[in-house]
Coordinates of C-alpha atoms (C1' of nucleotides) in Angstrom, one line a residue:
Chain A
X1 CA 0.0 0.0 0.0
X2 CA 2.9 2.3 0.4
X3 CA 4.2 5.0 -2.0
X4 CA 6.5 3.7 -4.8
X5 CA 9.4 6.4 -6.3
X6 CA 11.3 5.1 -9.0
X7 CA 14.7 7.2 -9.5
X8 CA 16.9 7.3 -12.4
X9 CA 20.5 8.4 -11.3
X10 CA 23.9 7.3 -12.5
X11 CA 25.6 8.5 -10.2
X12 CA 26.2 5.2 -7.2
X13 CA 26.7 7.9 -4.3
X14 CA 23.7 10.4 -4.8
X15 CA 21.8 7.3 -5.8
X16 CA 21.7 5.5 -2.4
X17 CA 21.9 9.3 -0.7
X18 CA 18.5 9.8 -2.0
X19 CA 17.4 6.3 -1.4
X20 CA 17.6 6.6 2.4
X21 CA 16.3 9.8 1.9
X22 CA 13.5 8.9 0.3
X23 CA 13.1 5.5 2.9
X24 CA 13.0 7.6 5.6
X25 CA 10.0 9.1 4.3
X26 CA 8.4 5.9 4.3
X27 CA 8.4 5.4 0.4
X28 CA 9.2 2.5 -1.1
X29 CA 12.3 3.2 -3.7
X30 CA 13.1 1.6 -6.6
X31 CA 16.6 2.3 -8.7
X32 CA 17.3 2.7 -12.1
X33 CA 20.9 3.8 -13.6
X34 CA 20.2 4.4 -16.9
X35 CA 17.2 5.7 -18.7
X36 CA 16.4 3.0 -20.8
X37 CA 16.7 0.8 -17.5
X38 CA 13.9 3.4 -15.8
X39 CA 11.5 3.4 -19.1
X40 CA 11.7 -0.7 -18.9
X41 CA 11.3 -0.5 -15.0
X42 CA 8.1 2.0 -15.2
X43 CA 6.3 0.4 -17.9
X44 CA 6.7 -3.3 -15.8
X45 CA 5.3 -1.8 -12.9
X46 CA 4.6 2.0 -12.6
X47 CA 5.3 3.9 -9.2
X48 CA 4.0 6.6 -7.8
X49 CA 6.2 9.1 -8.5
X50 CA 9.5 9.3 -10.8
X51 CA 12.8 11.4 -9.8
X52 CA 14.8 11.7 -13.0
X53 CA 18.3 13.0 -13.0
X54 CA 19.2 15.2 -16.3
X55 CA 22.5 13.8 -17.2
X56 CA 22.8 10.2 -17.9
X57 CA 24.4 7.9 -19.9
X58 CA 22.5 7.0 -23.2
X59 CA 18.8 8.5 -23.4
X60 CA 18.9 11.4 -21.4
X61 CA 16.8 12.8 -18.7
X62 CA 14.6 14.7 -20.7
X63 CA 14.1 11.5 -23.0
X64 CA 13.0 9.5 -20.0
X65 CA 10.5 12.3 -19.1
X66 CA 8.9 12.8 -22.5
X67 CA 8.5 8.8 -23.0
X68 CA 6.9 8.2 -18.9
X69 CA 4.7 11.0 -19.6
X70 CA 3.6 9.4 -22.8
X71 CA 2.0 6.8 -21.0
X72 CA 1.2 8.1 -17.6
X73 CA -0.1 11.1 -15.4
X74 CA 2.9 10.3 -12.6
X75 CA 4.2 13.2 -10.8
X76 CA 7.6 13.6 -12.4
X77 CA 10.9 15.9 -10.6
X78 CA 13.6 16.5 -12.4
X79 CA 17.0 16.9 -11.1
X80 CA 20.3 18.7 -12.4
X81 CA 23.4 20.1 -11.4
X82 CA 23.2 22.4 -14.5
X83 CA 21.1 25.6 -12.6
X84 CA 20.5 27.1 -16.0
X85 CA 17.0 28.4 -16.5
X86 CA 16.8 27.2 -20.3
X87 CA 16.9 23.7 -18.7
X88 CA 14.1 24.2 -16.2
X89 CA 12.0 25.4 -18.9
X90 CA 13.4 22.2 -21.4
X91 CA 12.2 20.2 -18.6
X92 CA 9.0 21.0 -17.5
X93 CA 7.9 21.7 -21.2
X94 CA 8.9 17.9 -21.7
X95 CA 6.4 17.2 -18.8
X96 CA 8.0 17.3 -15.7
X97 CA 5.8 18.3 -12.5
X98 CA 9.0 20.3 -10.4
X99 CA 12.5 20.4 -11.3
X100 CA 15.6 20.9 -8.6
X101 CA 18.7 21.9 -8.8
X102 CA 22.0 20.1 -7.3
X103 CA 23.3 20.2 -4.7
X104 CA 19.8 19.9 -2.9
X105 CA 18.5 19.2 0.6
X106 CA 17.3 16.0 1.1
X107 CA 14.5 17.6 3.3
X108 CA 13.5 19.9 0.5
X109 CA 12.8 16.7 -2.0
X110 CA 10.5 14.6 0.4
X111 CA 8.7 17.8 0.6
X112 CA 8.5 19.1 -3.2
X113 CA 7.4 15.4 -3.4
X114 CA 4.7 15.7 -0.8
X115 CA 3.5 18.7 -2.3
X116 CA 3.3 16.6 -5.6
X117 CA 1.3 13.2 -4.1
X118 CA -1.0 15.8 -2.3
X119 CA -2.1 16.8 -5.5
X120 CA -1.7 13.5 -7.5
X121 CA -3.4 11.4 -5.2
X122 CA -7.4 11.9 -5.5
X123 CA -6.3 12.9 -9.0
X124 CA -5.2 9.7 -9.8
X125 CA -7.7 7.6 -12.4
X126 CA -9.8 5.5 -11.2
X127 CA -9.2 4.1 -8.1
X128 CA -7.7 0.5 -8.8
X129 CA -10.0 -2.3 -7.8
X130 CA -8.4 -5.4 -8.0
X131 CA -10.2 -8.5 -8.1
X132 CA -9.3 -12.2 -7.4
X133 CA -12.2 -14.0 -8.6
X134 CA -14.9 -13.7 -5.7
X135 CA -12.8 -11.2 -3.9
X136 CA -12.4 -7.2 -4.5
X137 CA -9.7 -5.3 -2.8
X138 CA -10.1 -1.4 -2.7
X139 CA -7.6 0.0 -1.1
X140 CA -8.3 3.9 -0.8
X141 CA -11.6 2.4 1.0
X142 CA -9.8 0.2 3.0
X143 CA -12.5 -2.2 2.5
X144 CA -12.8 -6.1 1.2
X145 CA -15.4 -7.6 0.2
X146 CA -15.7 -11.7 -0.7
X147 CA -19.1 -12.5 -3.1
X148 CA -20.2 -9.0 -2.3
X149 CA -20.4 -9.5 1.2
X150 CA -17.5 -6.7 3.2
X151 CA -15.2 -8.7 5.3
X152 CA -13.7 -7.4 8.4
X153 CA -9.6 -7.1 8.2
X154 CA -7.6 -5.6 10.6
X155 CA -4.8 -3.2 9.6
X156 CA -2.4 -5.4 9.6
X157 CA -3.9 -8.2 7.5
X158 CA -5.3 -5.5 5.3
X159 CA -1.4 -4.0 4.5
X160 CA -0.5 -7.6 4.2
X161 CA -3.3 -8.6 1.5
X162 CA -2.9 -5.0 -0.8
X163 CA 1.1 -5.8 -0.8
X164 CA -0.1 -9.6 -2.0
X165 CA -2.5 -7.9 -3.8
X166 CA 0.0 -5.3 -5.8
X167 CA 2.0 -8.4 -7.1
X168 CA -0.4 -11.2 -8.2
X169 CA 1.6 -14.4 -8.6
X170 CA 4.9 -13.1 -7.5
X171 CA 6.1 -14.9 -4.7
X172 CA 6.9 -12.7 -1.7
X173 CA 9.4 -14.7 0.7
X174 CA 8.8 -13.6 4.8
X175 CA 11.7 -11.2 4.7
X176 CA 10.1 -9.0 1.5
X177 CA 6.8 -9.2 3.5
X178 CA 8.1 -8.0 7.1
X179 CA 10.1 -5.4 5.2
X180 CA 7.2 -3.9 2.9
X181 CA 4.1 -4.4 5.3
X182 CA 5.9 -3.6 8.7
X183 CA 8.3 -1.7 7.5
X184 CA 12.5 -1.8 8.0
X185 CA 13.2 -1.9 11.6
X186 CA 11.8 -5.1 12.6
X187 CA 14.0 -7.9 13.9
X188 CA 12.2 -10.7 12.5
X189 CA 10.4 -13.4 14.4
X190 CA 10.4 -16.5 12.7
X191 CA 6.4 -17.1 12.8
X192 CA 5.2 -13.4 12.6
X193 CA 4.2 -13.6 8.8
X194 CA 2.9 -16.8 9.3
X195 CA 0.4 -15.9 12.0
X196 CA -1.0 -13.3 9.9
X197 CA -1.0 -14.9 6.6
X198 CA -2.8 -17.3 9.1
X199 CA -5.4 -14.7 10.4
X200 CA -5.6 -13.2 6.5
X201 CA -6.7 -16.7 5.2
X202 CA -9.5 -17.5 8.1
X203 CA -11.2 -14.1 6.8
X204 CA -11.0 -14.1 3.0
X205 CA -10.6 -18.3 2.7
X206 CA -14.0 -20.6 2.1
X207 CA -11.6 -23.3 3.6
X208 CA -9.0 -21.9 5.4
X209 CA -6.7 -25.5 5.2
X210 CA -7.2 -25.3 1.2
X211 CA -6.4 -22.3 0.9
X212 CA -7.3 -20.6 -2.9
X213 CA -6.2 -17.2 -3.4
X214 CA -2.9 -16.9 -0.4
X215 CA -1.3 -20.1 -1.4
X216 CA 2.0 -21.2 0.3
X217 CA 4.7 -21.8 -1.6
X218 CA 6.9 -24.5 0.5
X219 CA 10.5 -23.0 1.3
X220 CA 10.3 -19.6 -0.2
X221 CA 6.6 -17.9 0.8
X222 CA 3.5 -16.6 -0.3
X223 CA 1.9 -15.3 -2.8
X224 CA -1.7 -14.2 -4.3
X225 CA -3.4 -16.4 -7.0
X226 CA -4.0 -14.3 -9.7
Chain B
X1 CA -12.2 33.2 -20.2
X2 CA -8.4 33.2 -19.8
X3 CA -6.9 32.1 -17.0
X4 CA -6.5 34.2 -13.7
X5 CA -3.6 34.9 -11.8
X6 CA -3.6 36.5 -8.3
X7 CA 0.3 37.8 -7.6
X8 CA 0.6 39.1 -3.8
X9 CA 3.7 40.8 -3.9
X10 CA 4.1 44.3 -1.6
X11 CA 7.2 45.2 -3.9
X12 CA 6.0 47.3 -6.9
X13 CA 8.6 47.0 -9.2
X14 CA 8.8 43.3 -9.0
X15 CA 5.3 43.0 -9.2
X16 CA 4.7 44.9 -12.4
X17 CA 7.9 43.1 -13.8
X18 CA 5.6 39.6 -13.0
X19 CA 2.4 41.2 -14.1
X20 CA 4.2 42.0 -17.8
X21 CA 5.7 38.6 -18.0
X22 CA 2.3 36.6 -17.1
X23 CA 0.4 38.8 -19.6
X24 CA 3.3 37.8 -21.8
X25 CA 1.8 34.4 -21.9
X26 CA -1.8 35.3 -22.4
X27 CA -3.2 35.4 -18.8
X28 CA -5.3 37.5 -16.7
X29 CA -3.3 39.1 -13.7
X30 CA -5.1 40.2 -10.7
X31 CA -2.3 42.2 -7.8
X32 CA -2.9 42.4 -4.3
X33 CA -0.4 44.1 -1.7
X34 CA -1.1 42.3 1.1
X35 CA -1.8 39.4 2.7
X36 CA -5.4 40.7 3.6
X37 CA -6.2 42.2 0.3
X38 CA -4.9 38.7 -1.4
X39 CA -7.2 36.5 1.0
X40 CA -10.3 39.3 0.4
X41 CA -9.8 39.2 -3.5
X42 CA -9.6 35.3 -3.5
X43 CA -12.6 35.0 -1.1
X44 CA -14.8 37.1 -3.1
X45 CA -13.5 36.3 -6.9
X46 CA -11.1 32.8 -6.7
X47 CA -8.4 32.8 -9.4
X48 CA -6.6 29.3 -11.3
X49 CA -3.4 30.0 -9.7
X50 CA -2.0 32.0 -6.7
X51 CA 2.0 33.3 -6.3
X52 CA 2.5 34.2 -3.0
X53 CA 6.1 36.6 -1.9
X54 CA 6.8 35.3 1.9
X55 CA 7.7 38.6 3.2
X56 CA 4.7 40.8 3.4
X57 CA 3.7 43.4 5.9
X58 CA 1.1 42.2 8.5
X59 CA 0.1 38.7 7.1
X60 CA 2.9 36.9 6.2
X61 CA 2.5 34.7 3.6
X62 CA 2.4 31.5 5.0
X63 CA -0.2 32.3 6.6
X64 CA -1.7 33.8 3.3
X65 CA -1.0 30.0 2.0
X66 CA -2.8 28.4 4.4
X67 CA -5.8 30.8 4.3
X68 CA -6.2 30.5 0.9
X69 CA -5.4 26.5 1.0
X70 CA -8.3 26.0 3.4
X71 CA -10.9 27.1 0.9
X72 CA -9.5 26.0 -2.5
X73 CA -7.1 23.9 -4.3
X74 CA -6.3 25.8 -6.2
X75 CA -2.1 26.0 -7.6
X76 CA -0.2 28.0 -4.9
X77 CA 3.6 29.2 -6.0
X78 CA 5.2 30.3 -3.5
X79 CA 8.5 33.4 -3.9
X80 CA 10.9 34.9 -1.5
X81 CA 14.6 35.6 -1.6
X82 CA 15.2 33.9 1.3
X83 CA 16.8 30.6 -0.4
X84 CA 16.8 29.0 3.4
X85 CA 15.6 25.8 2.8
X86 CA 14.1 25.6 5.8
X87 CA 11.7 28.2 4.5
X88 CA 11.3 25.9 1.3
X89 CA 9.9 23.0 3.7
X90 CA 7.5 25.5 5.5
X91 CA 6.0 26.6 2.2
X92 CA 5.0 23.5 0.8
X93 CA 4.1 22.0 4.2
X94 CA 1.7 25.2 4.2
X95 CA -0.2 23.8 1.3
X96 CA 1.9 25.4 -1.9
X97 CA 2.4 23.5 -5.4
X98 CA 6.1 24.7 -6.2
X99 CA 8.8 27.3 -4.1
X100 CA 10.8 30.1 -6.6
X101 CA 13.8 31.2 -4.8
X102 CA 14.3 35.2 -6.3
X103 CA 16.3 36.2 -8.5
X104 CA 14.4 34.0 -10.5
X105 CA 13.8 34.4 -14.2
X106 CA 10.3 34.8 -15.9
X107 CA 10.6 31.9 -17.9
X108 CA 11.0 29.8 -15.2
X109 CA 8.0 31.1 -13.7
X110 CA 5.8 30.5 -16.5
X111 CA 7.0 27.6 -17.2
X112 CA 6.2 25.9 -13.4
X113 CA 2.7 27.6 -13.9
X114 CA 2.7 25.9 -16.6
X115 CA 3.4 23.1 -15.3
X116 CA 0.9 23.4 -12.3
X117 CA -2.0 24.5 -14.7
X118 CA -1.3 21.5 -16.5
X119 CA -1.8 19.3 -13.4
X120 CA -4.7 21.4 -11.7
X121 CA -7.6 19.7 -11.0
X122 CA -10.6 20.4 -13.2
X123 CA -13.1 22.4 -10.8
X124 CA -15.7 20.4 -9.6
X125 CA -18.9 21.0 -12.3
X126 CA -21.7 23.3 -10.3
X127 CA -23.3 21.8 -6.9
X128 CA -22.0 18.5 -6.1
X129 CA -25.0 18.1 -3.7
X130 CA -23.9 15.6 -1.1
X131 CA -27.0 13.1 0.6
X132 CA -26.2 10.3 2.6
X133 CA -29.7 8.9 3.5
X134 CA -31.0 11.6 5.8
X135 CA -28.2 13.7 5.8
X136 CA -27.6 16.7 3.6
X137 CA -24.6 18.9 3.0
X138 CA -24.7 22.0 0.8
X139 CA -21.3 23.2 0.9
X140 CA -21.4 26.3 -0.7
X141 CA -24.1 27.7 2.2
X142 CA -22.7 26.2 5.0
X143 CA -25.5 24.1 5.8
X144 CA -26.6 20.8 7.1
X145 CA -29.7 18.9 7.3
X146 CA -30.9 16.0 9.2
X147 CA -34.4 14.4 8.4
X148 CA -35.3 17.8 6.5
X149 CA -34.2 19.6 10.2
X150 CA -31.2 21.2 9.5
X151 CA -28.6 21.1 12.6
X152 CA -25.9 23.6 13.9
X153 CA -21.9 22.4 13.1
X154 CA -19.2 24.6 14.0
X155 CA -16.6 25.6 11.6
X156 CA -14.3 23.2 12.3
X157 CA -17.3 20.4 12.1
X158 CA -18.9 21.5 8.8
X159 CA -15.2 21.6 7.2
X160 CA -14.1 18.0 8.6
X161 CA -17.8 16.8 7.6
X162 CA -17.5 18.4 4.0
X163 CA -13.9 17.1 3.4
X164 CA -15.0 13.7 4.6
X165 CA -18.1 13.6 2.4
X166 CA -16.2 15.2 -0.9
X167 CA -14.8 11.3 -1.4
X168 CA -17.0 8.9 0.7
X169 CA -16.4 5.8 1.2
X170 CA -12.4 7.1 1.2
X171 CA -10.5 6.2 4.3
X172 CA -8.5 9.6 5.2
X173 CA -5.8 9.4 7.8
X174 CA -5.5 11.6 10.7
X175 CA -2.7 13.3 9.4
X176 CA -4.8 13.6 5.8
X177 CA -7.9 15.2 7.8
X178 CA -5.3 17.7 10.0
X179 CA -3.7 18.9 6.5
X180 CA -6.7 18.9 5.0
X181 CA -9.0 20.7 7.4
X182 CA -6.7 22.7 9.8
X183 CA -3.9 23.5 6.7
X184 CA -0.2 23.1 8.3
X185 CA 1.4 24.1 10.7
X186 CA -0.5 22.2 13.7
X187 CA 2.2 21.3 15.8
X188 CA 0.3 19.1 19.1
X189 CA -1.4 16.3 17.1
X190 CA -2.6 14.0 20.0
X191 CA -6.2 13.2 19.7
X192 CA -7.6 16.2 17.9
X193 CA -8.8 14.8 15.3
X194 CA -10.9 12.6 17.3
X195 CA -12.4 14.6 19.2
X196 CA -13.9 16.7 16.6
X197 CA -15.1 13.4 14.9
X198 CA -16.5 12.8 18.2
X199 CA -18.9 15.7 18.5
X200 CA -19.6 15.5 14.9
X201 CA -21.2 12.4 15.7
X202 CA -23.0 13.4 18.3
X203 CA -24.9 16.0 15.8
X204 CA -25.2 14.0 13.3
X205 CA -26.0 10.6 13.8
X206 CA -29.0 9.2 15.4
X207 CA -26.7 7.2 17.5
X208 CA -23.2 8.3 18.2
X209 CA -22.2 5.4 19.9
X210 CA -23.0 3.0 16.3
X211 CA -22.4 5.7 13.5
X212 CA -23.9 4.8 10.2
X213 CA -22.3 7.6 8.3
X214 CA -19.0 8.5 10.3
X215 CA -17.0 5.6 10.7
X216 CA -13.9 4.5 11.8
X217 CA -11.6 2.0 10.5
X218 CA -9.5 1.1 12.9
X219 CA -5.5 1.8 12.5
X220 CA -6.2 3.5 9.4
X221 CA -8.4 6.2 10.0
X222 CA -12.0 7.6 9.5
X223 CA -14.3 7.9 6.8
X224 CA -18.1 8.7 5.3
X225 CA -20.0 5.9 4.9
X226 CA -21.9 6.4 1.0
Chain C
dC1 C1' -14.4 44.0 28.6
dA2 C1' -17.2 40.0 29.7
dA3 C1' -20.2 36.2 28.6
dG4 C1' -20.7 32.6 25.6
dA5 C1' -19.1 29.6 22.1
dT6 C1' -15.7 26.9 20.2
dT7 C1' -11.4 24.7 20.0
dT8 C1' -7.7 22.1 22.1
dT9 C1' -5.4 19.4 25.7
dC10 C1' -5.2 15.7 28.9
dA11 C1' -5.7 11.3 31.1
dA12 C1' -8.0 7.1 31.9
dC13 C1' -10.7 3.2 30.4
dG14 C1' -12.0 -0.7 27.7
dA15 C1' -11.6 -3.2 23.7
dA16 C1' -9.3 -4.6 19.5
dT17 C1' -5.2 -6.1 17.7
dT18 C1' -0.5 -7.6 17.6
dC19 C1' 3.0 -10.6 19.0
dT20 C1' 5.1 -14.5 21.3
dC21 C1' 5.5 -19.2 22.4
dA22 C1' 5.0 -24.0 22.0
dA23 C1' 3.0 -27.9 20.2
dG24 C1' 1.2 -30.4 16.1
dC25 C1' 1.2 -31.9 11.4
dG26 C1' 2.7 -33.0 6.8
dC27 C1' 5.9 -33.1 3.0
dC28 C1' 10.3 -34.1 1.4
dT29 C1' 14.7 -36.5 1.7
dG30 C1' 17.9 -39.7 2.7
Chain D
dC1 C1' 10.0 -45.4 6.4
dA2 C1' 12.1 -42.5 9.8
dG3 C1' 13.7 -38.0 10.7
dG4 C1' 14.0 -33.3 9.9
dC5 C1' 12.5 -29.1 8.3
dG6 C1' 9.0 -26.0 7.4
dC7 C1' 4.3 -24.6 7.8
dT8 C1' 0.1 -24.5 10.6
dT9 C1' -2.5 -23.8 14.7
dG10 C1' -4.2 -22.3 19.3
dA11 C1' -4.1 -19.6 23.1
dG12 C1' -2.5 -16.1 26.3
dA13 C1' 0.1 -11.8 27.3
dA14 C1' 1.4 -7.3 25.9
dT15 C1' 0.6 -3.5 23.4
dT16 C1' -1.8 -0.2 20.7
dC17 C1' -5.8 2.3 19.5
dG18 C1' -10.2 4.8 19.8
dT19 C1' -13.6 6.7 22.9
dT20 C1' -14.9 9.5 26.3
dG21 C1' -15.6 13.3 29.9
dA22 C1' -14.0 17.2 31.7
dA23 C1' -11.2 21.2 32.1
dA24 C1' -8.2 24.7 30.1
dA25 C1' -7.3 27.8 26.4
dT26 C1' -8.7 30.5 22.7
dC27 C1' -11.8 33.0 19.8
dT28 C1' -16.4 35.6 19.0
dT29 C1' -19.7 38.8 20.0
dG30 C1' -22.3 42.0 22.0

DNA sequence: CAAGATTTTCAACGAATTCTCAAGCGCCTG
DNA sequence: CAGGCGCTTGAGAATTCGTTGAAAATCTTG
């Protein structure tokens, strides 16, 4: 359920800068180096918002901002050492949202990218419902409903489903789950995920011991049936 | 009908140089000195786009932000010469779009208008009249009605009731109701929130103690019930 | 300025939820 | 076919979360 940003940065050292920036916030980041890397990576699976450095090898920023606009409505920043207006312009005429300069504060980009989900957010199309054969998932509702009837999850269980949910098929081992639904801090207990997949599956399985929709998958973890 | 710019800007020369270079681009321009007359003119005639200078006698324009943020959604920029970035945070934690640091070039400007305009959320078409079974809310006259018997909120109740009911069925966050409802800058965060939800409750539903329309959803927030 | 209305803070209670622990079960492997 | 490893299950303890009443602080109004 969290925020996704997608950055495209050559440069290793800002790159991970920015990443614990950005983590900090509580956003889920995903790297690219090059452009053509970022364009593959965004059209696989879109995030929520794309940070795209100017300079980079092979397509250049600009590129990457005129081809992710072409088939989306993400909030886009741009960022450059080069403080020259004519760029600014270059850049948000190609369809960026914002556009900073180097060498930036890390506290000024979580909040030029605040300012930019605020605005995204109830903007965004349609909100998506996503459906697994009797059950519906809609996540800005926080509700879930099985053959029309709502079902009752708490928070936790809800996170843990709409991270399932986000990935249909992919297999999510109990590390990738602790991280994305609790968050980075936890020590993990062994049987934590398990006692909520657990807890999920009694709510939203006919037969909780056959399960059809959170499957196991022996020795790696679980995953959604699409 | 062009589009309508309100610049609040106390220093004339700067503010004719911004007025010439917005007409440049084929919109209206509408000036106000001070952080009164900016919130009077937008009250009474509300423009696409707002750029707010921080330092401004009496009001400052934070403040200004937030004012103008609590009625609208308008696209705030906000402009100072300060280049603190501290400042930079405050702004757009106040509610604005984008932050220009002066000496900034008129191109620039246009182009993040741009930019915002681009974005800006199409104004919602005439009276969205909201009903939720007995309950009516007619924004624009700051009235409620129970039953046909319309019922007394205070400020602070109608706005958290009309925010609520502008996506119902949405799950908003504390933190999305404080922004939202109070505008930044609210510092003690406790159980505000709730208790405002409390005693809208107790106007508005039949029995506070089961809601039907104002419900909570535990660990993720509170929302109106379509 | 004072009374009244409204907003905000505070603390405590009860209930929902999360987490831990340990035993049980079944599949895979040797 | 026996043992181990990994997953499931149940129940109890600890924690978090929302509700509530009341009082303090702030804003409005006459």
């Amino acid at each position: 359920m969290g925020t996704r940003i997608l950055t495209v940065e050559d440069d290793e050292r800002i790159r991970t800068a920015v990443k614990l920036a950005l983590e900090d916030e509580g956003w889920e980041v995903e790297e690219a180096e090059t452009g053509e890397d970022a364009i593959a990576r965004f059209t696989r699976t879109p995030s929520d918002v794309v940070l795209i450095d100017i300079m980079l090898p092979g397509v250049d920023g600009f590129e990457v901002c005129r081809s992710i606009r072409r088939q989306s409505d993400v909030p886009i920043v741009m960022v450059t050492a080069r403080a020259d207006t004519h760029d600014v312009v270059a850049g948000l005429e190609a369809g960026a949202d914002d556009y900073l300069t180097k060498p930036f504060v890390p506290k000024e980009l979580s909040a030029r990218i605040r300012a930019l989900l605020r605005r995204a957010r109830p903007a965004s199309p349609g909100n998506p419902r996503l459906r697994f054969e009797e059950l519906e998932i809609v996540p800005q509702e926080g509700v879930v409903t099985r053959g029309g009837d709502q079902i009752h999850l708490t928070k936790t269980e809800f996170r843990l489903l709409v991270e399932l949910a986000n990935n249909p098929g992919k297999v999510f081992s109990r590390e990738d789950l602790l991280e994305k639904v609790w968050g980075h801090g936890v020590f993990g207990d062994g049987r934590l995920v398990d006692v909520h997949v657990r807890r999920l599956r009694t709510k939203v399985e006919a037969d909780p011991a056959n399960p059809r929709h959170v499957v196991t998958v022996r020795g790696l973890g679980y995953k959604l049936q699409p």
